[in-house]
Structure formats: C-alpha cells, structure tokens
Tab-separated table of C-alpha atoms in Angstrom:
chain	number	residue	atom	x	y	z
A	1	UNK	CA	-5.709	-24.149	66.608
A	2	UNK	CA	-8.225	-21.648	65.394
A	3	UNK	CA	-11.750	-23.080	65.535
A	4	UNK	CA	-13.831	-20.440	63.757
A	5	UNK	CA	-12.741	-18.694	60.545
A	6	UNK	CA	-13.884	-16.040	58.177
A	7	UNK	CA	-14.742	-18.156	55.127
A	8	UNK	CA	-14.375	-16.614	51.621
A	9	UNK	CA	-15.975	-18.189	48.567
A	10	UNK	CA	-14.727	-16.711	45.282
A	11	UNK	CA	-17.143	-16.528	42.317
A	12	UNK	CA	-17.143	-15.443	38.699
A	13	UNK	CA	-18.332	-11.761	38.368
A	14	UNK	CA	-22.098	-11.728	38.220
A	15	UNK	CA	-22.596	-14.926	40.329
A	16	UNK	CA	-22.145	-13.446	43.819
A	17	UNK	CA	-25.823	-13.103	44.572
A	18	UNK	CA	-26.484	-16.737	43.656
A	19	UNK	CA	-23.620	-17.886	45.850
A	20	UNK	CA	-24.756	-15.806	48.814
A	21	UNK	CA	-28.268	-17.248	48.612
A	22	UNK	CA	-26.736	-20.724	48.647
A	23	UNK	CA	-24.764	-19.950	51.780
A	24	UNK	CA	-27.841	-18.624	53.507
A	25	UNK	CA	-29.738	-21.777	52.622
A	26	UNK	CA	-26.987	-23.709	54.413
A	27	UNK	CA	-28.090	-21.852	57.526
A	28	UNK	CA	-25.218	-19.238	57.863
A	29	UNK	CA	-25.999	-15.667	58.721
A	30	UNK	CA	-24.131	-12.375	58.345
A	31	UNK	CA	-23.272	-13.158	54.738
A	32	UNK	CA	-21.519	-10.401	52.860
A	33	UNK	CA	-20.988	-10.037	49.163
A	34	UNK	CA	-18.513	-7.933	47.084
A	35	UNK	CA	-17.171	-8.247	43.609
A	36	UNK	CA	-16.141	-11.796	43.005
A	37	UNK	CA	-16.467	-13.084	46.571
A	38	UNK	CA	-18.920	-14.034	49.330
A	39	UNK	CA	-17.861	-14.109	53.010
A	40	UNK	CA	-19.384	-15.590	56.225
A	41	UNK	CA	-18.148	-17.070	59.582
A	42	UNK	CA	-17.892	-20.790	60.247
A	43	UNK	CA	-15.834	-23.702	61.367
A	44	UNK	CA	-14.327	-26.708	59.523
A	45	UNK	CA	-17.854	-28.128	59.323
A	46	UNK	CA	-18.933	-25.045	57.431
A	47	UNK	CA	-15.886	-25.410	55.131
A	48	UNK	CA	-16.746	-28.967	54.367
A	49	UNK	CA	-20.473	-28.232	53.725
A	50	UNK	CA	-19.630	-25.279	51.487
A	51	UNK	CA	-17.160	-27.281	49.388
A	52	UNK	CA	-19.639	-30.080	49.116
A	53	UNK	CA	-22.860	-28.187	48.310
A	54	UNK	CA	-22.145	-24.766	46.737
A	55	UNK	CA	-22.969	-24.802	43.020
A	56	UNK	CA	-21.989	-21.362	42.042
A	57	UNK	CA	-18.635	-20.734	43.822
A	58	UNK	CA	-15.192	-21.285	42.372
A	59	UNK	CA	-13.151	-21.969	45.593
A	60	UNK	CA	-13.685	-21.962	49.373
A	61	UNK	CA	-10.885	-20.133	51.337
A	62	UNK	CA	-10.138	-19.454	55.018
A	63	UNK	CA	-9.053	-15.821	55.587
A	64	UNK	CA	-5.698	-15.736	57.481
A	65	UNK	CA	-5.514	-11.987	57.595
A	66	UNK	CA	-6.076	-8.631	55.852
A	67	UNK	CA	-4.096	-5.367	56.127
A	68	UNK	CA	-2.771	-2.411	54.250
A	69	UNK	CA	0.763	-2.442	52.901
A	70	UNK	CA	2.547	0.432	51.124
A	71	UNK	CA	6.019	-1.077	51.163
A	72	UNK	CA	7.626	-4.584	50.973
A	73	UNK	CA	8.929	-4.138	54.480
A	74	UNK	CA	5.381	-3.456	55.628
A	75	UNK	CA	4.140	-6.492	53.749
A	76	UNK	CA	6.752	-8.678	55.357
A	77	UNK	CA	6.226	-7.457	58.939
A	78	UNK	CA	2.414	-7.586	58.855
A	79	UNK	CA	2.328	-11.004	57.253
A	80	UNK	CA	4.812	-12.417	59.800
A	81	UNK	CA	2.750	-10.940	62.628
A	82	UNK	CA	-0.351	-13.154	61.741
A	83	UNK	CA	-1.205	-16.305	63.664
A	84	UNK	CA	0.018	-18.815	60.945
A	85	UNK	CA	0.556	-21.544	63.392
A	86	UNK	CA	-3.185	-21.487	64.018
A	87	UNK	CA	-3.681	-22.507	60.461
A	88	UNK	CA	-0.612	-24.309	59.239
A	89	UNK	CA	1.003	-27.224	61.315
A	90	UNK	CA	4.617	-28.168	61.596
A	91	UNK	CA	5.999	-29.759	58.427
A	92	UNK	CA	3.153	-28.660	56.136
A	93	UNK	CA	3.752	-27.333	52.596
A	94	UNK	CA	2.689	-23.697	52.125
A	95	UNK	CA	3.109	-22.585	48.446
A	96	UNK	CA	2.192	-18.940	47.764
A	97	UNK	CA	0.459	-17.458	44.657
A	98	UNK	CA	-1.575	-14.429	43.938
A	99	UNK	CA	-2.007	-11.152	42.077
A	100	UNK	CA	-1.864	-7.369	42.504
A	101	UNK	CA	-4.087	-4.693	41.056
A	102	UNK	CA	-3.880	-0.909	41.406
A	103	UNK	CA	-1.386	-1.187	44.248
A	104	UNK	CA	2.017	0.289	44.879
A	105	UNK	CA	3.435	-3.216	45.286
A	106	UNK	CA	2.965	-4.142	41.662
A	107	UNK	CA	5.374	-7.121	41.300
A	108	UNK	CA	3.491	-10.339	41.965
A	109	UNK	CA	6.748	-12.245	41.997
A	110	UNK	CA	8.263	-10.057	44.671
A	111	UNK	CA	5.066	-10.175	46.694
A	112	UNK	CA	4.999	-13.910	46.528
A	113	UNK	CA	8.554	-14.211	47.674
A	114	UNK	CA	8.109	-11.861	50.570
A	115	UNK	CA	4.971	-13.447	51.840
A	116	UNK	CA	6.579	-16.921	51.612
A	117	UNK	CA	9.616	-15.723	53.596
A	118	UNK	CA	7.384	-14.007	56.206
A	119	UNK	CA	5.262	-17.083	56.815
A	120	UNK	CA	8.319	-19.240	57.025
A	121	UNK	CA	9.953	-17.024	59.524
A	122	UNK	CA	6.880	-17.092	61.695
A	123	UNK	CA	6.512	-20.835	61.618
A	124	UNK	CA	10.267	-21.487	62.140
A	125	UNK	CA	10.150	-19.248	65.286
A	126	UNK	CA	6.964	-20.949	66.662
A	127	UNK	CA	8.087	-24.525	65.875
A	128	UNK	CA	11.718	-23.881	66.766
A	129	UNK	CA	12.969	-25.028	63.374
A	130	UNK	CA	16.072	-23.873	61.350
A	131	UNK	CA	14.338	-24.786	58.097
A	132	UNK	CA	10.915	-25.754	56.920
A	133	UNK	CA	10.773	-29.271	55.473
A	134	UNK	CA	7.366	-28.861	53.766
A	135	UNK	CA	6.747	-32.562	53.345
A	136	UNK	CA	3.255	-32.635	54.727
A	137	UNK	CA	-0.198	-31.646	53.655
A	138	UNK	CA	-0.544	-28.734	51.304
A	139	UNK	CA	-1.922	-25.441	52.620
A	140	UNK	CA	-2.024	-23.271	49.428
A	141	UNK	CA	-1.790	-19.506	50.398
A	142	UNK	CA	-3.485	-17.174	48.035
A	143	UNK	CA	-2.687	-13.417	48.237
A	144	UNK	CA	-4.401	-10.408	46.575
A	145	UNK	CA	-3.399	-6.733	46.699
A	146	UNK	CA	-6.137	-4.497	45.597
A	147	UNK	CA	-5.608	-0.794	46.021
A	148	UNK	CA	-2.871	-1.506	48.637
A	149	UNK	CA	-5.070	-3.714	50.593
A	150	UNK	CA	-3.632	-7.177	51.214
A	151	UNK	CA	-5.846	-10.233	51.738
A	152	UNK	CA	-4.246	-13.612	52.623
A	153	UNK	CA	-6.282	-16.724	52.180
A	154	UNK	CA	-5.748	-20.454	52.510
A	155	UNK	CA	-7.408	-22.577	49.803
A	156	UNK	CA	-9.525	-25.502	51.242
A	157	UNK	CA	-10.807	-26.659	47.908
A	158	UNK	CA	-7.832	-27.779	45.886
A	159	UNK	CA	-9.283	-28.242	42.435
A	160	UNK	CA	-11.785	-25.417	41.770
A	161	UNK	CA	-15.416	-26.184	42.593
A	162	UNK	CA	-16.584	-25.977	38.992
A	163	UNK	CA	-14.648	-29.245	38.453
A	164	UNK	CA	-17.394	-31.644	39.629
A	165	UNK	CA	-15.647	-34.736	38.350
A	166	UNK	CA	-18.147	-35.778	35.690
A	167	UNK	CA	-16.782	-33.748	32.769
A	168	UNK	CA	-13.535	-35.637	31.930
A	169	UNK	CA	-13.922	-34.655	28.255
A	170	UNK	CA	-15.293	-31.432	26.750
A	171	UNK	CA	-15.858	-29.688	23.470
A	172	UNK	CA	-13.756	-26.747	22.252
A	173	UNK	CA	-15.528	-24.011	24.252
A	174	UNK	CA	-17.129	-25.724	27.269
A	175	UNK	CA	-19.471	-23.653	29.539
A	176	UNK	CA	-18.295	-23.465	33.150
A	177	UNK	CA	-20.430	-25.589	35.398
A	178	UNK	CA	-20.996	-22.803	37.889
A	179	UNK	CA	-22.608	-20.569	35.131
A	180	UNK	CA	-24.774	-23.424	33.978
A	181	UNK	CA	-25.954	-23.973	37.580
A	182	UNK	CA	-26.762	-20.193	37.978
A	183	UNK	CA	-28.827	-20.175	34.794
A	184	UNK	CA	-30.859	-23.130	35.952
A	185	UNK	CA	-31.271	-21.423	39.396
A	186	UNK	CA	-32.400	-18.087	37.927
A	187	UNK	CA	-34.904	-19.804	35.595
A	188	UNK	CA	-38.555	-20.300	36.391
A	189	UNK	CA	-38.224	-23.863	35.263
A	190	UNK	CA	-40.434	-26.190	37.304
A	191	UNK	CA	-39.631	-29.911	37.245
A	192	UNK	CA	-43.210	-30.865	36.209
A	193	UNK	CA	-42.482	-29.269	32.748
A	194	UNK	CA	-39.772	-30.058	30.188
A	195	UNK	CA	-36.369	-28.428	29.900
A	196	UNK	CA	-34.580	-28.184	26.590
A	197	UNK	CA	-30.960	-27.306	25.667
A	198	UNK	CA	-30.646	-27.404	21.832
A	199	UNK	CA	-26.943	-26.361	22.037
A	200	UNK	CA	-25.946	-28.869	24.707
A	201	UNK	CA	-22.220	-29.196	23.705
A	202	UNK	CA	-20.602	-31.309	26.353
A	203	UNK	CA	-23.921	-31.489	28.293
A	204	UNK	CA	-23.139	-29.057	31.128
A	205	UNK	CA	-26.550	-27.253	31.288
A	206	UNK	CA	-28.812	-30.314	31.275
A	207	UNK	CA	-26.522	-32.206	33.685
A	208	UNK	CA	-26.437	-29.277	36.102
A	209	UNK	CA	-30.229	-29.017	35.752
A	210	UNK	CA	-30.694	-32.552	36.950
A	211	UNK	CA	-28.227	-32.207	39.766
A	212	UNK	CA	-30.037	-29.010	40.917
A	213	UNK	CA	-33.552	-30.324	40.723
A	214	UNK	CA	-32.692	-33.628	42.422
A	215	UNK	CA	-30.562	-31.770	44.942
A	216	UNK	CA	-27.482	-33.811	44.290
A	217	UNK	CA	-24.480	-31.944	45.794
A	218	UNK	CA	-22.016	-30.854	43.195
A	219	UNK	CA	-19.035	-32.117	45.262
A	220	UNK	CA	-20.493	-35.494	46.160
A	221	UNK	CA	-18.099	-37.414	43.933
A	222	UNK	CA	-14.744	-35.548	44.515
A	223	UNK	CA	-12.194	-34.815	47.227
A	224	UNK	CA	-10.999	-31.461	48.644
A	225	UNK	CA	-7.785	-30.015	50.000
A	226	UNK	CA	-9.222	-29.386	53.504
A	227	UNK	CA	-9.619	-33.148	54.116
A	228	UNK	CA	-5.856	-33.262	54.857
A	229	UNK	CA	-5.749	-30.246	57.089
A	230	UNK	CA	-4.914	-30.818	60.667
A	231	UNK	CA	-8.032	-28.895	61.752
A	232	UNK	CA	-10.185	-31.507	60.073
A	233	UNK	CA	-11.532	-34.211	62.308
A	234	UNK	CA	-12.078	-37.586	60.523
A	235	UNK	CA	-15.842	-37.128	60.921
A	236	UNK	CA	-16.101	-33.841	59.214
A	237	UNK	CA	-16.002	-34.982	55.513
A	238	UNK	CA	-18.115	-38.082	56.495
A	239	UNK	CA	-20.832	-35.810	58.024
A	240	UNK	CA	-20.869	-33.545	55.032
A	241	UNK	CA	-21.123	-36.480	52.673
A	242	UNK	CA	-23.885	-38.166	54.629
A	243	UNK	CA	-25.852	-34.864	54.835
A	244	UNK	CA	-25.566	-34.409	51.094
A	245	UNK	CA	-26.763	-37.885	50.422
A	246	UNK	CA	-29.745	-37.446	52.722
A	247	UNK	CA	-30.919	-34.395	50.795
A	248	UNK	CA	-31.067	-36.127	47.386
A	249	UNK	CA	-34.506	-36.178	45.922
A	250	UNK	CA	-35.970	-38.627	43.382
A	251	UNK	CA	-37.927	-36.447	40.908
A	252	UNK	CA	-39.105	-37.439	37.435
A	253	UNK	CA	-37.737	-34.990	34.941
A	254	UNK	CA	-38.153	-34.444	31.175
A	255	UNK	CA	-34.925	-33.129	29.586
A	256	UNK	CA	-34.396	-32.499	25.923
A	257	UNK	CA	-30.676	-32.143	25.016
A	258	UNK	CA	-29.358	-31.891	21.457
A	259	UNK	CA	-26.591	-30.594	19.294
A	260	UNK	CA	-25.933	-30.717	15.613
A	261	UNK	CA	-22.281	-31.782	16.322
A	262	UNK	CA	-22.004	-35.594	16.586
A	263	UNK	CA	-18.809	-35.469	18.597
A	264	UNK	CA	-20.315	-33.085	21.045
A	265	UNK	CA	-23.328	-35.325	21.517
A	266	UNK	CA	-21.014	-38.354	22.217
A	267	UNK	CA	-19.117	-36.258	24.854
A	268	UNK	CA	-22.434	-35.133	26.396
A	269	UNK	CA	-23.612	-38.748	26.678
A	270	UNK	CA	-20.325	-39.795	28.411
A	271	UNK	CA	-20.488	-36.876	30.786
A	272	UNK	CA	-24.110	-37.554	31.706
A	273	UNK	CA	-23.255	-41.148	32.507
A	274	UNK	CA	-20.233	-40.021	34.543
A	275	UNK	CA	-22.563	-37.754	36.518
A	276	UNK	CA	-25.111	-40.480	37.010
A	277	UNK	CA	-27.926	-38.578	35.323
A	278	UNK	CA	-28.011	-40.438	31.954
A	279	UNK	CA	-31.544	-41.752	32.744
A	280	UNK	CA	-32.692	-38.198	32.053
A	281	UNK	CA	-29.989	-36.697	29.857
A	282	UNK	CA	-29.740	-38.585	26.595
A	283	UNK	CA	-28.558	-36.166	24.031
A	284	UNK	CA	-29.317	-36.592	20.295
A	285	UNK	CA	-28.116	-34.980	17.068
A	286	UNK	CA	-30.481	-32.312	15.898
A	287	UNK	CA	-30.520	-28.751	14.587
A	288	UNK	CA	-31.625	-26.211	17.198
A	289	UNK	CA	-33.920	-24.386	14.671
A	290	UNK	CA	-36.016	-27.507	14.224
A	291	UNK	CA	-36.923	-28.012	17.863
A	292	UNK	CA	-40.582	-28.427	18.460
A	293	UNK	CA	-42.677	-29.644	21.342
A	294	UNK	CA	-46.303	-30.311	22.047
A	295	UNK	CA	-45.641	-29.801	25.764
A	296	UNK	CA	-46.721	-26.559	27.411
A	297	UNK	CA	-44.844	-24.308	29.822
A	298	UNK	CA	-41.364	-25.644	29.143
A	299	UNK	CA	-38.067	-23.809	29.456
A	300	UNK	CA	-35.103	-23.483	27.069
A	301	UNK	CA	-31.792	-22.738	28.750
A	302	UNK	CA	-28.880	-22.556	26.323
A	303	UNK	CA	-25.512	-21.149	25.405
A	304	UNK	CA	-25.571	-20.674	21.662
A	305	UNK	CA	-22.269	-20.112	19.982
A	306	UNK	CA	-20.860	-16.568	19.720
A	307	UNK	CA	-18.189	-15.912	17.027
A	308	UNK	CA	-15.333	-13.484	17.430
A	309	UNK	CA	-14.300	-12.954	13.814
A	310	UNK	CA	-16.518	-11.260	11.186
A	311	UNK	CA	-17.614	-14.314	9.327
A	312	UNK	CA	-18.351	-16.160	12.527
A	313	UNK	CA	-20.473	-13.300	13.729
A	314	UNK	CA	-22.562	-13.216	10.576
A	315	UNK	CA	-23.182	-17.028	11.063
A	316	UNK	CA	-24.134	-16.407	14.672
A	317	UNK	CA	-26.569	-13.551	13.648
A	318	UNK	CA	-28.303	-16.005	11.264
A	319	UNK	CA	-28.507	-18.648	13.989
A	320	UNK	CA	-29.981	-16.128	16.490
A	321	UNK	CA	-32.657	-15.258	14.013
A	322	UNK	CA	-33.493	-19.001	13.484
A	323	UNK	CA	-33.647	-19.471	17.329
A	324	UNK	CA	-36.059	-16.563	17.558
A	325	UNK	CA	-38.372	-18.087	14.876
A	326	UNK	CA	-38.207	-21.442	16.634
A	327	UNK	CA	-38.989	-19.853	19.941
A	328	UNK	CA	-41.905	-17.942	18.488
A	329	UNK	CA	-43.634	-21.328	17.871
A	330	UNK	CA	-43.468	-22.111	21.663
A	331	UNK	CA	-46.035	-19.710	22.922
A	332	UNK	CA	-45.898	-20.578	26.584
A	333	UNK	CA	-42.255	-21.471	26.924
A	334	UNK	CA	-39.493	-19.455	28.615
A	335	UNK	CA	-35.998	-19.006	27.191
A	336	UNK	CA	-32.696	-18.113	28.892
A	337	UNK	CA	-29.757	-17.633	26.467
A	338	UNK	CA	-26.166	-16.744	27.296
A	339	UNK	CA	-24.603	-14.595	24.667
A	340	UNK	CA	-21.658	-12.230	24.384
A	341	UNK	CA	-23.122	-10.180	21.500
A	342	UNK	CA	-24.855	-7.007	22.552
A	343	UNK	CA	-26.955	-7.270	19.344
A	344	UNK	CA	-28.359	-10.628	20.260
A	345	UNK	CA	-31.948	-9.208	20.778
A	346	UNK	CA	-32.012	-7.465	17.458
A	347	UNK	CA	-31.139	-10.640	15.585
A	348	UNK	CA	-33.343	-12.821	17.855
A	349	UNK	CA	-36.259	-10.567	16.959
A	350	UNK	CA	-37.501	-9.694	20.354
A	351	UNK	CA	-36.310	-7.698	23.369
A	352	UNK	CA	-35.654	-9.701	26.436
A	353	UNK	CA	-37.822	-9.290	29.513
A	354	UNK	CA	-34.713	-9.051	31.557
A	355	UNK	CA	-30.940	-9.129	31.083
A	356	UNK	CA	-28.262	-10.253	33.607
A	357	UNK	CA	-24.562	-9.505	33.056
A	358	UNK	CA	-21.998	-12.150	33.973
A	359	UNK	CA	-18.531	-13.087	32.848
A	360	UNK	CA	-17.795	-16.384	31.155
A	361	UNK	CA	-14.051	-16.445	31.969
A	362	UNK	CA	-12.889	-13.102	30.521
A	363	UNK	CA	-15.693	-12.700	28.159
A	364	UNK	CA	-18.457	-10.309	29.115
A	365	UNK	CA	-21.822	-11.876	28.458
A	366	UNK	CA	-25.557	-11.340	29.086
A	367	UNK	CA	-28.194	-13.911	30.067
A	368	UNK	CA	-31.203	-12.874	27.905
A	369	UNK	CA	-34.384	-13.876	29.770
A	370	UNK	CA	-37.641	-14.286	27.985
A	371	UNK	CA	-40.527	-15.198	30.389
A	372	UNK	CA	-43.356	-17.508	29.199
A	373	UNK	CA	-46.815	-17.811	30.606
A	374	UNK	CA	-47.126	-18.911	34.139
A	375	UNK	CA	-48.092	-22.541	34.511
A	376	UNK	CA	-51.561	-23.146	36.194
A	377	UNK	CA	-51.523	-23.915	39.879
A	378	UNK	CA	-52.053	-27.567	40.749
A	379	UNK	CA	-55.675	-28.312	41.519
A	380	UNK	CA	-56.500	-28.735	45.179
A	381	UNK	CA	-57.681	-32.049	46.353
A	382	UNK	CA	-59.820	-33.054	49.268
A	383	UNK	CA	-57.345	-35.739	50.399
C-alpha cells in the first residue's frame, strides 16, 4: 500500500490560484499550479481534508503515474509497469475514462481500452487471478494525453466537488458553486457590511458567501469515493469531519438576495434551507435596477444574464446600463459582476478597476471588479 501520493485537484480555468491558496491554508507546502490543476504531496488524511474543505476545486485525484507515449504499445507497456496494486485492491472495480489533446494517440476509445487492459493485466498477475471480478469499491481511473504526455489519475471525489448537496433544484443557467465561491473570496467584502446579489437565481452566490464567511466546509454534508478505498482508515473521514465542524464560526451577516423571477426566488429559498443558511439568505422578488441601501461600504456580487442571440444581447445591454445607474447611487459600495460580453463596461458606463478572466463551463467570461471606498478601521479601545 502506498502511503503518500501526489494529489491533483482539477479546477475550472481561471480558478487555479484560488485553489492553490486554499491548499496552502490547509498547511501543505510545495504546491504547484498549471492550467486547470493544482498539485501537492499528501496522504489519505490530506485527500480527506481536501475533499471536505476545498471550495474552488472540481475533483481531488491521486496520481498513479505520468509518462510519454507515442504508440499504443508504449501506452500499454508503461501503464502495465505502474504499481497499480499499491492503489487498487483485489476485486475492486476500475472503470477508465479520459481525453486526448494534441497527441499522436488521438482515439479516446482506443486509449481507454488499452489502459483498461494494461491495468487488468498488472492486477491479474499480482493477485494471481485469471479474470477480474470488479465487484468491490470503485476506483475510477482518469487518463489525459496532452502533447503525447500521459497522466493517469484515480478519482477520490466521486461526484464533483461543486456538488455540495444543497442545490437539488436549479434555474435554467445555474452558476457553478466553485465560481461563486471564488467571486466571494476575491472580493473585499467584510462581514460587518452588507452583501447583495440582485440576480440571485438559484441562490448560489449568497449561499456560498455565508458558507465562506462562517467557514462551513463545502463538503460537510456529502460523501466521497475515497471513503470506500482500502487505504482509508475508518478514522480518516471522521477526523476530517470533526476538524471541519470545529472550524465553523458564528458570524452575524447581512445578505440581500433578490431576483425578478418568482420561480428562481422559490428555488433559492429551498436551496438556502438545504444549506442551513436560510437565517441569512431569504431571497425576495425585486428588480435589480431598483436596489437601494442606506448602508455604507457594502458589496454587490452578481452574475447578470448574458444572452447569445441578437435580441437577447440587446436586452442585456439595456440591463447592464440599468445596473450601472443603480451602482452609481451606491457611492461607497464595491461591485463584482461575472459577464461573458466584452462590451460589458461600455454598457455599464464605467471601466472596471480590474478584470479577471475565467471560464464558466465552456463560456469565456470576465469578472469585472469595481472597488468602493475602504471602510474605516475599527476604533481602538482601552479594554
């Protein structure tokens, strides 16, 4: 059994830096980032903690091996040479899936079959079996071929990490939880001041905001694939869960969540209740352009609609203009808006202080960041 692994957390493009910071906060060093992934070294405890606490990652993998392959024969031989028995026990299921890009071995189906056959041959030899029953725990093998470089991973998450468990229903175009978490993390929102999402949809941004500020682990109410791995001691998940519970903070928050769509508001209310944050997130029906607040130094974090067809685009442009006028009335507030249209700033009526490019699924977007005035520092006391 292998006790220390190279752990790989995959991310949406643009979220790698956020995920790397989260890994470092968990206390792990030698963290490396590349497009769409973050890597570090750790044991099953690290796997459990990452699955439980990482907000901006998609899946947590254990790396089984990496090599160059220019032919199917080379792919088979090098895959079979890896220490699969250190990862996969006798009788376990090991389905294979993956993708190829810019590689000589371009057929995903052929690569899948060859890797499956190579792993089976290795395990049959080690366990002295004539066939593999595969009736035990599932060790999902994920392969990628990029520029002839093969990476073989074992999925420890099962369902992707953005599936926290609270969003059992969603509107037509839900924002992924990992993006919502990153938007909250990048903002300068301080819990002493209000947060507003006037396009709350299914409630993802306000819910993730509460989870982040109260330090409620995103995986606290769900299970993971690694829990059935033979490397996992019965105390590993328990320890990760107890640690997560001990880190929860009880912080008073002021959250404004609204949407003009009644159905979306109903969904958001249900999701907030499922997440256990409905004491703060109680969405209402309202037009975003009408938002007003007497509070100072608040923060708007939102994902306004972006249309793809001409008529929809024109509606969005008018909406962006209305948002800009609404925001102009909130002198000391900050705003973070996710939009796919490169003309967002022109229609909003003001250049962003900063832009950050990310991908919402396959859609290239920018987070347009408008920084408000800095809140005053709390007065010192003599206590």
